[in-house]
Amino acid sequence: MKLTNKTFVSVYKYWLFSISKTNNSKLKLGVIFLYCLCFWKNEVLAQDRIYFNDTLVHGTFKIIGTKKIRFTPNNSYKTIRVPFKDIDSLVVVDEDKKEHIYKTITLLSARGGVYLQVKEQLVNGPMKLFTYETTGSAPAPGFGGFGGFGGNPGITFNISGGRSLTTLYIQHPNSDFAEPLELYRRFRKHKFIPWAKKYFAKCPKVLDAIAITYSSDVEKNLTHYVNLYNQNCMF
């Protein structure tokens, strides 16, 4: 778990109070040492990064709302709110030190309107692929309000007995909009393969891959196909 800035400030105030109430020099040195250690740990753990308006800020990712991201910079207990339209990218580091890159995508609503959301990027290139995962009926902890259900739900499929849902979005090189694909994970070949063949019809390498490789994991399939498209069919 990350040591949040709010917790850090509370501990810091408590230590200052402790120092003011004692004349014990060893205790004071111990408190100062623990304060420095806590400060160092906070800086080490706060590895998330957000790029917006040509600015790079290191700190702790908080939550994504309906139109803005909440992010707490290092050395600050105040949370900043960054509108989706200003975000270049968000990098979130999980407990295993793996980096997850999030980008702002543009979607079309069912009524023809345009709206922005922030999704995790699986593939970057001429053709792009994004993912969004929820647990149960609500977004996964720490990622509330990512959206995905405000317009079309996108690719939604069940994982782990129906308790988790994942939405995939694909963006064609010739489009300014990410396209939600309404496919369930518990699909059969006759539902997914025809769609993939039609979508990648102008890319022989992907068609060959569809014919000889196949996984029951929709995300794995599309990640592979999109990478193949970017490597072989952009001409």
mmCIF file of C-alpha atoms in Angstrom:
data_model
loop_
_atom_site.group_PDB
_atom_site.id
_atom_site.type_symbol
_atom_site.label_atom_id
_atom_site.label_comp_id
_atom_site.label_asym_id
_atom_site.label_seq_id
_atom_site.Cartn_x
_atom_site.Cartn_y
_atom_site.Cartn_z
ATOM 1 C CA MET A 1 0.000 0.000 0.000
ATOM 2 C CA LYS A 2 1.120 3.518 -0.699
ATOM 3 C CA LEU A 3 1.848 5.966 2.088
ATOM 4 C CA THR A 4 -0.452 8.794 1.089
ATOM 5 C CA ASN A 5 0.410 12.446 1.561
ATOM 6 C CA LYS A 6 -2.527 12.857 3.942
ATOM 7 C CA THR A 7 -1.215 10.100 6.209
ATOM 8 C CA PHE A 8 2.282 11.488 5.952
ATOM 9 C CA VAL A 9 1.171 14.969 7.094
ATOM 10 C CA SER A 10 -0.789 13.511 10.033
ATOM 11 C CA VAL A 11 2.213 11.501 11.228
ATOM 12 C CA TYR A 12 4.478 14.483 10.744
ATOM 13 C CA LYS A 13 2.245 16.690 12.938
ATOM 14 C CA TYR A 14 2.145 14.010 15.626
ATOM 15 C CA TRP A 15 5.946 13.774 15.684
ATOM 16 C CA LEU A 16 6.308 17.533 15.956
ATOM 17 C CA PHE A 17 3.941 17.468 18.917
ATOM 18 C CA SER A 18 5.984 14.675 20.538
ATOM 19 C CA ILE A 19 9.226 16.630 20.170
ATOM 20 C CA SER A 20 7.715 19.737 21.752
ATOM 21 C CA LYS A 21 6.691 17.789 24.864
ATOM 22 C CA THR A 22 10.007 16.165 25.729
ATOM 23 C CA ASN A 23 13.508 17.171 26.777
ATOM 24 C CA ASN A 24 14.961 13.765 25.965
ATOM 25 C CA SER A 25 17.583 14.353 23.258
ATOM 26 C CA LYS A 26 17.680 10.677 22.235
ATOM 27 C CA LEU A 27 13.935 10.649 21.758
ATOM 28 C CA LYS A 28 14.148 13.791 19.656
ATOM 29 C CA LEU A 29 16.837 12.236 17.469
ATOM 30 C CA GLY A 30 14.732 9.091 17.104
ATOM 31 C CA VAL A 31 11.679 11.074 16.065
ATOM 32 C CA ILE A 32 13.717 13.070 13.526
ATOM 33 C CA PHE A 33 15.154 9.827 12.122
ATOM 34 C CA LEU A 34 11.713 8.278 11.758
ATOM 35 C CA TYR A 35 10.455 11.460 10.118
ATOM 36 C CA CYS A 36 13.275 11.362 7.561
ATOM 37 C CA LEU A 37 12.678 7.668 6.931
ATOM 38 C CA CYS A 38 8.972 8.245 6.428
ATOM 39 C CA PHE A 39 9.648 11.157 4.077
ATOM 40 C CA TRP A 40 12.079 9.027 2.051
ATOM 41 C CA LYS A 41 9.609 6.138 1.861
ATOM 42 C CA ASN A 42 6.886 8.477 0.710
ATOM 43 C CA GLU A 43 9.088 9.783 -2.096
ATOM 44 C CA VAL A 44 10.097 6.269 -3.165
ATOM 45 C CA LEU A 45 6.543 4.945 -3.275
ATOM 46 C CA ALA A 46 4.996 7.930 -5.027
ATOM 47 C CA GLN A 47 6.074 6.890 -8.510
ATOM 48 C CA ASP A 48 2.912 7.722 -10.455
ATOM 49 C CA ARG A 49 3.250 10.381 -13.147
ATOM 50 C CA ILE A 50 0.881 12.584 -15.050
ATOM 51 C CA TYR A 51 1.671 14.592 -18.183
ATOM 52 C CA PHE A 52 -0.618 17.519 -18.927
ATOM 53 C CA ASN A 53 -0.243 20.864 -20.693
ATOM 54 C CA ASP A 54 3.447 20.076 -21.410
ATOM 55 C CA THR A 55 4.008 19.549 -17.667
ATOM 56 C CA LEU A 56 5.281 16.420 -15.895
ATOM 57 C CA VAL A 57 4.171 15.881 -12.286
ATOM 58 C CA HIS A 58 5.296 13.006 -10.039
ATOM 59 C CA GLY A 59 3.088 11.932 -7.173
ATOM 60 C CA THR A 60 0.200 9.676 -6.251
ATOM 61 C CA PHE A 61 -2.766 8.892 -8.480
ATOM 62 C CA LYS A 62 -6.038 9.179 -6.567
ATOM 63 C CA ILE A 63 -9.111 8.632 -8.680
ATOM 64 C CA ILE A 64 -10.594 9.368 -12.068
ATOM 65 C CA GLY A 65 -13.903 11.183 -12.038
ATOM 66 C CA THR A 66 -16.338 11.742 -14.865
ATOM 67 C CA LYS A 67 -14.376 14.626 -16.405
ATOM 68 C CA LYS A 68 -11.214 15.087 -14.329
ATOM 69 C CA ILE A 69 -8.367 13.133 -12.718
ATOM 70 C CA ARG A 70 -7.424 13.691 -9.086
ATOM 71 C CA PHE A 71 -3.686 13.508 -8.463
ATOM 72 C CA THR A 72 -1.546 14.437 -5.444
ATOM 73 C CA PRO A 73 1.944 15.733 -6.342
ATOM 74 C CA ASN A 74 4.948 14.735 -4.259
ATOM 75 C CA ASN A 75 5.781 17.133 -1.398
ATOM 76 C CA SER A 76 2.180 18.303 -1.307
ATOM 77 C CA TYR A 77 -0.946 17.295 0.563
ATOM 78 C CA LYS A 78 -3.215 19.155 -1.847
ATOM 79 C CA THR A 79 -4.866 17.186 -4.627
ATOM 80 C CA ILE A 80 -4.929 18.691 -8.103
ATOM 81 C CA ARG A 81 -7.739 18.084 -10.581
ATOM 82 C CA VAL A 82 -6.752 17.754 -14.233
ATOM 83 C CA PRO A 83 -9.442 17.792 -16.963
ATOM 84 C CA PHE A 84 -9.394 14.886 -19.417
ATOM 85 C CA LYS A 85 -8.847 17.260 -22.341
ATOM 86 C CA ASP A 86 -5.541 18.476 -20.855
ATOM 87 C CA ILE A 87 -4.051 15.029 -20.167
ATOM 88 C CA ASP A 88 -1.302 13.692 -22.409
ATOM 89 C CA SER A 89 -0.848 10.510 -20.368
ATOM 90 C CA LEU A 90 -1.112 9.082 -16.865
ATOM 91 C CA VAL A 91 1.343 6.448 -15.607
ATOM 92 C CA VAL A 92 0.210 4.417 -12.598
ATOM 93 C CA VAL A 93 2.687 2.075 -10.869
ATOM 94 C CA ASP A 94 1.083 -0.913 -9.161
ATOM 95 C CA GLU A 95 2.325 -2.857 -6.140
ATOM 96 C CA ASP A 96 4.435 -5.099 -8.393
ATOM 97 C CA LYS A 97 6.191 -2.009 -9.816
ATOM 98 C CA LYS A 98 4.498 -2.535 -13.172
ATOM 99 C CA GLU A 99 3.615 0.626 -15.047
ATOM 100 C CA HIS A 100 0.142 1.089 -16.515
ATOM 101 C CA ILE A 101 -0.232 3.847 -19.100
ATOM 102 C CA TYR A 102 -3.559 5.650 -19.431
ATOM 103 C CA LYS A 103 -4.564 7.951 -22.285
ATOM 104 C CA THR A 104 -7.504 10.172 -23.074
ATOM 105 C CA ILE A 105 -9.696 8.749 -25.830
ATOM 106 C CA THR A 106 -12.575 10.285 -27.765
ATOM 107 C CA LEU A 107 -15.852 8.410 -28.040
ATOM 108 C CA LEU A 108 -19.180 8.910 -29.794
ATOM 109 C CA SER A 109 -22.289 8.585 -27.661
ATOM 110 C CA ALA A 110 -25.404 6.736 -28.786
ATOM 111 C CA ARG A 111 -26.995 10.112 -29.564
ATOM 112 C CA GLY A 112 -24.107 11.246 -31.754
ATOM 113 C CA GLY A 113 -22.356 13.441 -29.209
ATOM 114 C CA VAL A 114 -18.633 13.408 -28.467
ATOM 115 C CA TYR A 115 -17.165 12.773 -25.022
ATOM 116 C CA LEU A 116 -13.772 11.990 -23.480
ATOM 117 C CA GLN A 117 -12.691 9.178 -21.169
ATOM 118 C CA VAL A 118 -9.386 7.903 -19.784
ATOM 119 C CA LYS A 119 -8.514 4.251 -20.429
ATOM 120 C CA GLU A 120 -5.490 2.010 -19.984
ATOM 121 C CA GLN A 121 -3.556 1.639 -23.228
ATOM 122 C CA LEU A 122 -2.636 -1.873 -24.348
ATOM 123 C CA VAL A 123 -1.207 -1.001 -27.765
ATOM 124 C CA ASN A 124 0.147 2.319 -28.998
ATOM 125 C CA GLY A 125 0.691 2.921 -32.689
ATOM 126 C CA PRO A 126 -1.286 3.794 -35.811
ATOM 127 C CA MET A 127 -3.978 1.399 -34.562
ATOM 128 C CA LYS A 128 -4.580 1.642 -30.814
ATOM 129 C CA LEU A 129 -6.150 -0.639 -28.237
ATOM 130 C CA PHE A 130 -7.388 0.265 -24.758
ATOM 131 C CA THR A 131 -8.876 -1.633 -21.843
ATOM 132 C CA TYR A 132 -11.036 -0.908 -18.837
ATOM 133 C CA GLU A 133 -11.785 -3.338 -16.015
ATOM 134 C CA THR A 134 -14.379 -3.308 -13.272
ATOM 135 C CA THR A 135 -15.060 -5.682 -10.398
ATOM 136 C CA GLY A 136 -18.692 -6.536 -9.860
ATOM 137 C CA SER A 137 -21.022 -3.673 -10.757
ATOM 138 C CA ALA A 138 -18.587 -0.925 -9.752
ATOM 139 C CA PRO A 139 -15.140 0.143 -11.021
ATOM 140 C CA ALA A 140 -12.138 -1.562 -9.493
ATOM 141 C CA PRO A 141 -10.808 0.013 -6.233
ATOM 142 C CA GLY A 142 -8.938 3.235 -6.859
ATOM 143 C CA PHE A 143 -10.317 3.632 -10.373
ATOM 144 C CA GLY A 144 -13.850 4.830 -9.738
ATOM 145 C CA GLY A 145 -15.524 6.766 -12.506
ATOM 146 C CA PHE A 146 -13.412 5.541 -15.400
ATOM 147 C CA GLY A 147 -16.586 5.299 -17.377
ATOM 148 C CA GLY A 148 -17.213 2.783 -20.128
ATOM 149 C CA PHE A 149 -20.916 2.581 -19.458
ATOM 150 C CA GLY A 150 -21.998 6.146 -20.184
ATOM 151 C CA GLY A 151 -22.495 5.499 -23.905
ATOM 152 C CA ASN A 152 -21.838 2.118 -25.442
ATOM 153 C CA PRO A 153 -20.334 -0.326 -22.950
ATOM 154 C CA GLY A 154 -17.697 -1.571 -25.378
ATOM 155 C CA ILE A 155 -16.385 -5.099 -25.230
ATOM 156 C CA THR A 156 -17.763 -6.397 -21.977
ATOM 157 C CA PHE A 157 -17.098 -9.913 -20.852
ATOM 158 C CA ASN A 158 -17.174 -11.926 -17.655
ATOM 159 C CA ILE A 159 -14.096 -13.058 -15.787
ATOM 160 C CA SER A 160 -13.935 -15.189 -12.664
ATOM 161 C CA GLY A 161 -17.514 -16.315 -12.412
ATOM 162 C CA GLY A 162 -19.076 -13.109 -13.647
ATOM 163 C CA ARG A 163 -17.646 -10.902 -10.908
ATOM 164 C CA SER A 164 -15.291 -8.881 -13.139
ATOM 165 C CA LEU A 165 -16.013 -7.007 -16.341
ATOM 166 C CA THR A 166 -13.567 -5.765 -18.954
ATOM 167 C CA THR A 167 -14.226 -3.262 -21.721
ATOM 168 C CA LEU A 168 -11.960 -3.039 -24.771
ATOM 169 C CA TYR A 169 -11.754 -0.092 -27.189
ATOM 170 C CA ILE A 170 -10.050 -0.138 -30.586
ATOM 171 C CA GLN A 171 -9.117 2.929 -32.637
ATOM 172 C CA HIS A 172 -8.473 2.611 -36.378
ATOM 173 C CA PRO A 173 -5.696 4.740 -37.932
ATOM 174 C CA ASN A 174 -8.264 6.490 -40.138
ATOM 175 C CA SER A 175 -10.535 7.447 -37.254
ATOM 176 C CA ASP A 176 -10.396 10.104 -34.537
ATOM 177 C CA PHE A 177 -12.664 8.012 -32.333
ATOM 178 C CA ALA A 178 -12.128 4.845 -30.313
ATOM 179 C CA GLU A 179 -14.697 2.185 -31.176
ATOM 180 C CA PRO A 180 -16.383 0.154 -28.438
ATOM 181 C CA LEU A 181 -16.846 -3.466 -29.484
ATOM 182 C CA GLU A 182 -19.753 -5.286 -27.920
ATOM 183 C CA LEU A 183 -18.323 -8.774 -27.544
ATOM 184 C CA TYR A 184 -18.570 -10.983 -24.483
ATOM 185 C CA ARG A 185 -15.682 -13.057 -23.245
ATOM 186 C CA ARG A 186 -17.878 -16.137 -23.190
ATOM 187 C CA PHE A 187 -18.105 -16.032 -26.925
ATOM 188 C CA ARG A 188 -17.852 -18.771 -29.499
ATOM 189 C CA LYS A 189 -15.621 -18.702 -32.548
ATOM 190 C CA HIS A 190 -18.486 -17.975 -34.874
ATOM 191 C CA LYS A 191 -19.092 -14.656 -33.069
ATOM 192 C CA PHE A 192 -15.553 -13.337 -32.859
ATOM 193 C CA ILE A 193 -13.736 -14.692 -35.907
ATOM 194 C CA PRO A 194 -16.125 -13.204 -38.524
ATOM 195 C CA TRP A 195 -15.821 -9.799 -36.895
ATOM 196 C CA ALA A 196 -12.012 -9.986 -36.782
ATOM 197 C CA LYS A 197 -11.805 -11.109 -40.426
ATOM 198 C CA LYS A 198 -13.979 -8.197 -41.519
ATOM 199 C CA TYR A 199 -12.185 -5.598 -39.404
ATOM 200 C CA PHE A 200 -8.707 -6.705 -40.524
ATOM 201 C CA ALA A 201 -9.733 -7.666 -44.076
ATOM 202 C CA LYS A 202 -7.011 -5.497 -45.665
ATOM 203 C CA CYS A 203 -4.204 -7.013 -43.597
ATOM 204 C CA PRO A 204 -3.141 -10.500 -44.823
ATOM 205 C CA LYS A 205 -0.766 -10.996 -41.864
ATOM 206 C CA VAL A 206 -3.614 -10.626 -39.383
ATOM 207 C CA LEU A 207 -5.888 -12.864 -41.447
ATOM 208 C CA ASP A 208 -3.163 -15.539 -41.416
ATOM 209 C CA ALA A 209 -2.855 -15.173 -37.634
ATOM 210 C CA ILE A 210 -6.606 -15.490 -37.208
ATOM 211 C CA ALA A 211 -6.536 -18.714 -39.191
ATOM 212 C CA ILE A 212 -3.692 -20.381 -37.280
ATOM 213 C CA THR A 213 -3.698 -18.851 -33.794
ATOM 214 C CA TYR A 214 -6.556 -18.468 -31.420
ATOM 215 C CA SER A 215 -7.032 -17.850 -27.695
ATOM 216 C CA SER A 216 -10.179 -17.718 -25.595
ATOM 217 C CA ASP A 217 -8.853 -14.447 -24.167
ATOM 218 C CA VAL A 218 -10.354 -11.583 -26.189
ATOM 219 C CA GLU A 219 -7.815 -9.095 -24.880
ATOM 220 C CA LYS A 220 -4.904 -11.349 -25.855
ATOM 221 C CA ASN A 221 -6.351 -11.905 -29.331
ATOM 222 C CA LEU A 222 -6.894 -8.246 -30.111
ATOM 223 C CA THR A 223 -3.557 -7.174 -28.653
ATOM 224 C CA HIS A 224 -1.816 -9.659 -30.952
ATOM 225 C CA TYR A 225 -3.839 -8.666 -34.022
ATOM 226 C CA VAL A 226 -3.398 -4.928 -33.475
ATOM 227 C CA ASN A 227 0.362 -5.327 -33.042
ATOM 228 C CA LEU A 228 0.535 -7.370 -36.256
ATOM 229 C CA TYR A 229 -1.458 -4.736 -38.095
ATOM 230 C CA ASN A 230 0.843 -1.942 -36.951
ATOM 231 C CA GLN A 231 3.964 -3.905 -37.888
ATOM 232 C CA ASN A 232 2.868 -5.197 -41.294
ATOM 233 C CA CYS A 233 -0.078 -3.328 -42.742
ATOM 234 C CA MET A 234 0.650 0.384 -42.418
ATOM 235 C CA PHE A 235 1.577 1.220 -46.008
#
